[in-house]
């Protein structure tokens, strides 16, 4: 399982690698706030890839890269979007989250809140259009940005233990 949260995905080599991972059966959740050149949901190419976008109250700049990695969960935070200008012509920072408590908080709290947003999320379709995510009848509404602000003390308390 891969979960990437970024502002842009346009690098052809990264897109090709994500397509190969999808074809190998890897579940991929991408949250791309801005431009995304990958096309999800194409049979035989990207049917294991979901692309969502949240544009809400805050202009988010988080870049989170999660790799399940056969059960050895890894999380990287950084400044780089997956764009040629960021990967080839700039000095960008990407670092592993080594603290087990912080890594657990990102994996079990922050990423699920982002992926389960039912208020502001739009889902990219294979034809490059997008549709609002519709919650199921038994799913309570969730605005991820509001939830993260309202529960910010929860993370601190969990990490302080």
Short mmCIF file of N, CA, C and O in Angstrom, two decimals, residues 68-124:
data_model
loop_
_atom_site.label_atom_id
_atom_site.label_comp_id
_atom_site.label_asym_id
_atom_site.label_seq_id
_atom_site.Cartn_x
_atom_site.Cartn_y
_atom_site.Cartn_z
N UNK A 68 3.83 1.01 2.76
CA UNK A 68 3.57 -0.13 3.64
C UNK A 68 4.79 -1.04 3.67
O UNK A 68 5.14 -1.59 4.72
N UNK A 69 5.44 -1.22 2.54
CA UNK A 69 6.72 -1.90 2.42
C UNK A 69 6.73 -3.28 3.08
O UNK A 69 7.58 -3.57 3.92
N UNK A 70 5.77 -4.10 2.71
CA UNK A 70 5.73 -5.46 3.23
C UNK A 70 5.54 -5.54 4.73
O UNK A 70 5.97 -6.50 5.37
N UNK A 71 4.89 -4.56 5.32
CA UNK A 71 4.67 -4.54 6.76
C UNK A 71 5.64 -3.66 7.52
O UNK A 71 5.41 -3.31 8.67
N UNK A 72 6.75 -3.30 6.92
CA UNK A 72 7.70 -2.37 7.52
C UNK A 72 7.30 -0.97 7.08
O UNK A 72 7.77 -0.47 6.06
N UNK A 73 6.39 -0.36 7.84
CA UNK A 73 5.81 0.92 7.43
C UNK A 73 6.84 2.04 7.51
O UNK A 73 7.53 2.19 8.52
N UNK A 74 6.91 2.79 6.41
CA UNK A 74 7.82 3.92 6.34
C UNK A 74 7.03 5.17 5.97
O UNK A 74 6.13 5.11 5.13
N UNK A 75 7.40 6.28 6.59
CA UNK A 75 6.78 7.56 6.28
C UNK A 75 7.90 8.57 6.05
O UNK A 75 8.86 8.64 6.82
N UNK A 76 7.76 9.31 4.97
CA UNK A 76 8.70 10.38 4.66
C UNK A 76 7.91 11.68 4.55
O UNK A 76 6.80 11.70 4.01
N UNK A 77 8.47 12.74 5.07
CA UNK A 77 7.90 14.08 4.94
C UNK A 77 8.90 14.91 4.16
O UNK A 77 10.10 14.64 4.19
N UNK A 78 8.41 15.91 3.46
CA UNK A 78 9.35 16.71 2.72
C UNK A 78 8.72 17.90 2.05
O UNK A 78 7.57 18.25 2.27
N UNK A 79 9.53 18.50 1.20
CA UNK A 79 9.10 19.71 0.51
C UNK A 79 8.80 19.48 -0.96
O UNK A 79 8.27 20.35 -1.62
N UNK A 80 9.15 18.33 -1.47
CA UNK A 80 9.08 18.11 -2.92
C UNK A 80 7.75 17.51 -3.38
O UNK A 80 7.27 16.54 -2.82
N UNK A 81 7.21 18.12 -4.42
CA UNK A 81 6.15 17.49 -5.18
C UNK A 81 6.82 16.64 -6.24
O UNK A 81 8.02 16.79 -6.52
N UNK A 82 6.06 15.74 -6.85
CA UNK A 82 6.62 14.87 -7.87
C UNK A 82 6.50 15.56 -9.23
O UNK A 82 5.63 15.26 -10.04
N UNK A 83 7.40 16.51 -9.43
CA UNK A 83 7.46 17.33 -10.64
C UNK A 83 8.91 17.39 -11.10
O UNK A 83 9.82 17.44 -10.27
N UNK A 84 9.16 17.39 -12.41
CA UNK A 84 10.55 17.47 -12.87
C UNK A 84 11.31 18.66 -12.28
O UNK A 84 12.47 18.51 -11.89
N UNK A 85 10.68 19.81 -12.17
CA UNK A 85 11.40 20.97 -11.65
C UNK A 85 11.83 20.75 -10.20
O UNK A 85 12.87 21.23 -9.78
N UNK A 86 11.01 20.04 -9.42
CA UNK A 86 11.36 19.78 -8.02
C UNK A 86 12.39 18.66 -7.89
O UNK A 86 13.25 18.70 -7.02
N UNK A 87 12.27 17.66 -8.75
CA UNK A 87 13.15 16.50 -8.64
C UNK A 87 14.47 16.68 -9.36
O UNK A 87 15.47 16.07 -8.98
N UNK A 88 14.50 17.51 -10.40
CA UNK A 88 15.69 17.61 -11.25
C UNK A 88 16.43 18.94 -11.14
O UNK A 88 17.63 18.99 -11.44
N UNK A 89 15.75 20.01 -10.75
CA UNK A 89 16.38 21.32 -10.84
C UNK A 89 16.38 22.12 -9.53
O UNK A 89 16.73 23.28 -9.54
N UNK A 90 15.95 21.52 -8.46
CA UNK A 90 15.92 22.23 -7.18
C UNK A 90 16.56 21.36 -6.11
O UNK A 90 16.67 20.15 -6.26
N UNK A 91 16.88 22.00 -5.03
CA UNK A 91 17.30 21.26 -3.84
C UNK A 91 16.06 21.15 -2.96
O UNK A 91 15.52 22.15 -2.51
N UNK A 92 15.58 19.94 -2.79
CA UNK A 92 14.40 19.68 -1.98
C UNK A 92 14.79 18.75 -0.84
O UNK A 92 15.82 18.07 -0.90
N UNK A 93 13.97 18.70 0.17
CA UNK A 93 14.24 17.88 1.34
C UNK A 93 13.16 16.82 1.47
O UNK A 93 11.97 17.12 1.34
N UNK A 94 13.56 15.59 1.70
CA UNK A 94 12.66 14.49 2.01
C UNK A 94 13.36 13.70 3.11
O UNK A 94 14.52 13.31 2.96
N UNK A 95 12.66 13.49 4.24
CA UNK A 95 13.31 12.83 5.36
C UNK A 95 12.38 11.78 5.96
O UNK A 95 11.17 11.92 5.93
N UNK A 96 12.96 10.71 6.49
CA UNK A 96 12.14 9.66 7.10
C UNK A 96 11.65 10.11 8.48
O UNK A 96 12.34 10.84 9.19
N UNK A 97 10.45 9.68 8.82
CA UNK A 97 9.94 9.90 10.17
C UNK A 97 10.42 8.72 11.00
O UNK A 97 9.91 7.60 10.85
N UNK A 98 11.40 8.96 11.83
CA UNK A 98 12.01 7.87 12.59
C UNK A 98 11.35 7.62 13.92
O UNK A 98 11.40 6.51 14.44
N UNK A 99 10.68 8.62 14.48
CA UNK A 99 9.97 8.45 15.75
C UNK A 99 8.78 7.51 15.53
O UNK A 99 7.90 7.79 14.71
N UNK A 100 8.77 6.41 16.27
CA UNK A 100 7.68 5.45 16.11
C UNK A 100 6.34 6.08 16.49
O UNK A 100 5.33 5.84 15.81
N UNK A 101 6.31 6.90 17.52
CA UNK A 101 5.05 7.52 17.96
C UNK A 101 4.54 8.49 16.90
O UNK A 101 3.34 8.50 16.58
N UNK A 102 5.42 9.29 16.33
CA UNK A 102 5.01 10.25 15.31
C UNK A 102 4.57 9.52 14.04
O UNK A 102 3.56 9.86 13.43
N UNK A 103 5.33 8.49 13.65
CA UNK A 103 4.97 7.70 12.47
C UNK A 103 3.59 7.07 12.66
O UNK A 103 2.75 7.11 11.77
N UNK A 104 3.34 6.51 13.84
CA UNK A 104 2.04 5.89 14.14
C UNK A 104 0.92 6.93 14.06
O UNK A 104 -0.16 6.65 13.53
N UNK A 105 1.16 8.13 14.57
CA UNK A 105 0.14 9.19 14.53
C UNK A 105 -0.17 9.58 13.09
O UNK A 105 -1.34 9.74 12.73
N UNK A 106 0.84 9.71 12.27
CA UNK A 106 0.61 10.06 10.86
C UNK A 106 -0.19 8.97 10.17
O UNK A 106 -1.16 9.25 9.46
N UNK A 107 0.19 7.70 10.40
CA UNK A 107 -0.45 6.57 9.72
C UNK A 107 -1.87 6.33 10.23
O UNK A 107 -2.78 6.06 9.45
N UNK A 108 -2.08 6.44 11.53
CA UNK A 108 -3.38 6.06 12.10
C UNK A 108 -4.34 7.23 12.31
O UNK A 108 -5.53 7.00 12.55
N UNK A 109 -3.84 8.46 12.23
CA UNK A 109 -4.70 9.61 12.50
C UNK A 109 -4.76 10.59 11.34
O UNK A 109 -5.82 10.88 10.80
N UNK A 110 -3.62 11.11 10.94
CA UNK A 110 -3.59 12.19 9.96
C UNK A 110 -3.98 11.70 8.57
O UNK A 110 -4.86 12.28 7.92
N UNK A 111 -3.34 10.63 8.09
CA UNK A 111 -3.67 10.14 6.75
C UNK A 111 -5.12 9.65 6.64
O UNK A 111 -5.81 9.99 5.68
N UNK A 112 -5.62 8.88 7.62
CA UNK A 112 -7.03 8.47 7.52
C UNK A 112 -8.01 9.65 7.52
O UNK A 112 -9.00 9.63 6.80
N UNK A 113 -7.72 10.68 8.32
CA UNK A 113 -8.60 11.85 8.30
C UNK A 113 -8.63 12.46 6.92
O UNK A 113 -9.70 12.83 6.40
N UNK A 114 -7.47 12.57 6.29
CA UNK A 114 -7.41 13.14 4.95
C UNK A 114 -8.14 12.26 3.93
O UNK A 114 -8.90 12.76 3.10
N UNK A 115 -7.91 10.97 3.99
CA UNK A 115 -8.50 10.06 2.99
C UNK A 115 -9.99 9.84 3.19
O UNK A 115 -10.68 9.44 2.25
N UNK A 116 -10.49 10.07 4.40
CA UNK A 116 -11.91 9.82 4.69
C UNK A 116 -12.77 11.06 4.69
O UNK A 116 -13.95 11.01 5.07
N UNK A 117 -12.21 12.19 4.29
CA UNK A 117 -12.99 13.43 4.19
C UNK A 117 -14.18 13.20 3.26
O UNK A 117 -14.04 12.65 2.17
N UNK A 118 -15.36 13.61 3.73
CA UNK A 118 -16.58 13.46 2.92
C UNK A 118 -17.19 14.82 2.56
O UNK A 118 -18.24 14.86 1.91
N UNK A 119 -16.58 15.90 2.97
CA UNK A 119 -17.14 17.23 2.74
C UNK A 119 -16.44 17.95 1.58
O UNK A 119 -17.09 18.50 0.70
N UNK A 120 -15.12 17.95 1.56
CA UNK A 120 -14.36 18.72 0.57
C UNK A 120 -13.66 17.88 -0.49
O UNK A 120 -13.07 18.42 -1.41
N UNK A 121 -13.70 16.57 -0.37
CA UNK A 121 -12.95 15.71 -1.29
C UNK A 121 -13.60 15.62 -2.66
O UNK A 121 -14.80 15.44 -2.79
N UNK A 122 -12.73 15.71 -3.65
CA UNK A 122 -13.11 15.42 -5.04
C UNK A 122 -12.26 14.25 -5.50
O UNK A 122 -11.09 14.16 -5.15
N UNK A 123 -12.87 13.37 -6.28
CA UNK A 123 -12.18 12.19 -6.80
C UNK A 123 -11.91 12.36 -8.28
O UNK A 123 -12.83 12.65 -9.05
N UNK A 124 -10.65 12.19 -8.67
CA UNK A 124 -10.27 12.27 -10.06
C UNK A 124 -10.73 11.01 -10.78
O UNK A 124 -10.53 9.90 -10.29
#
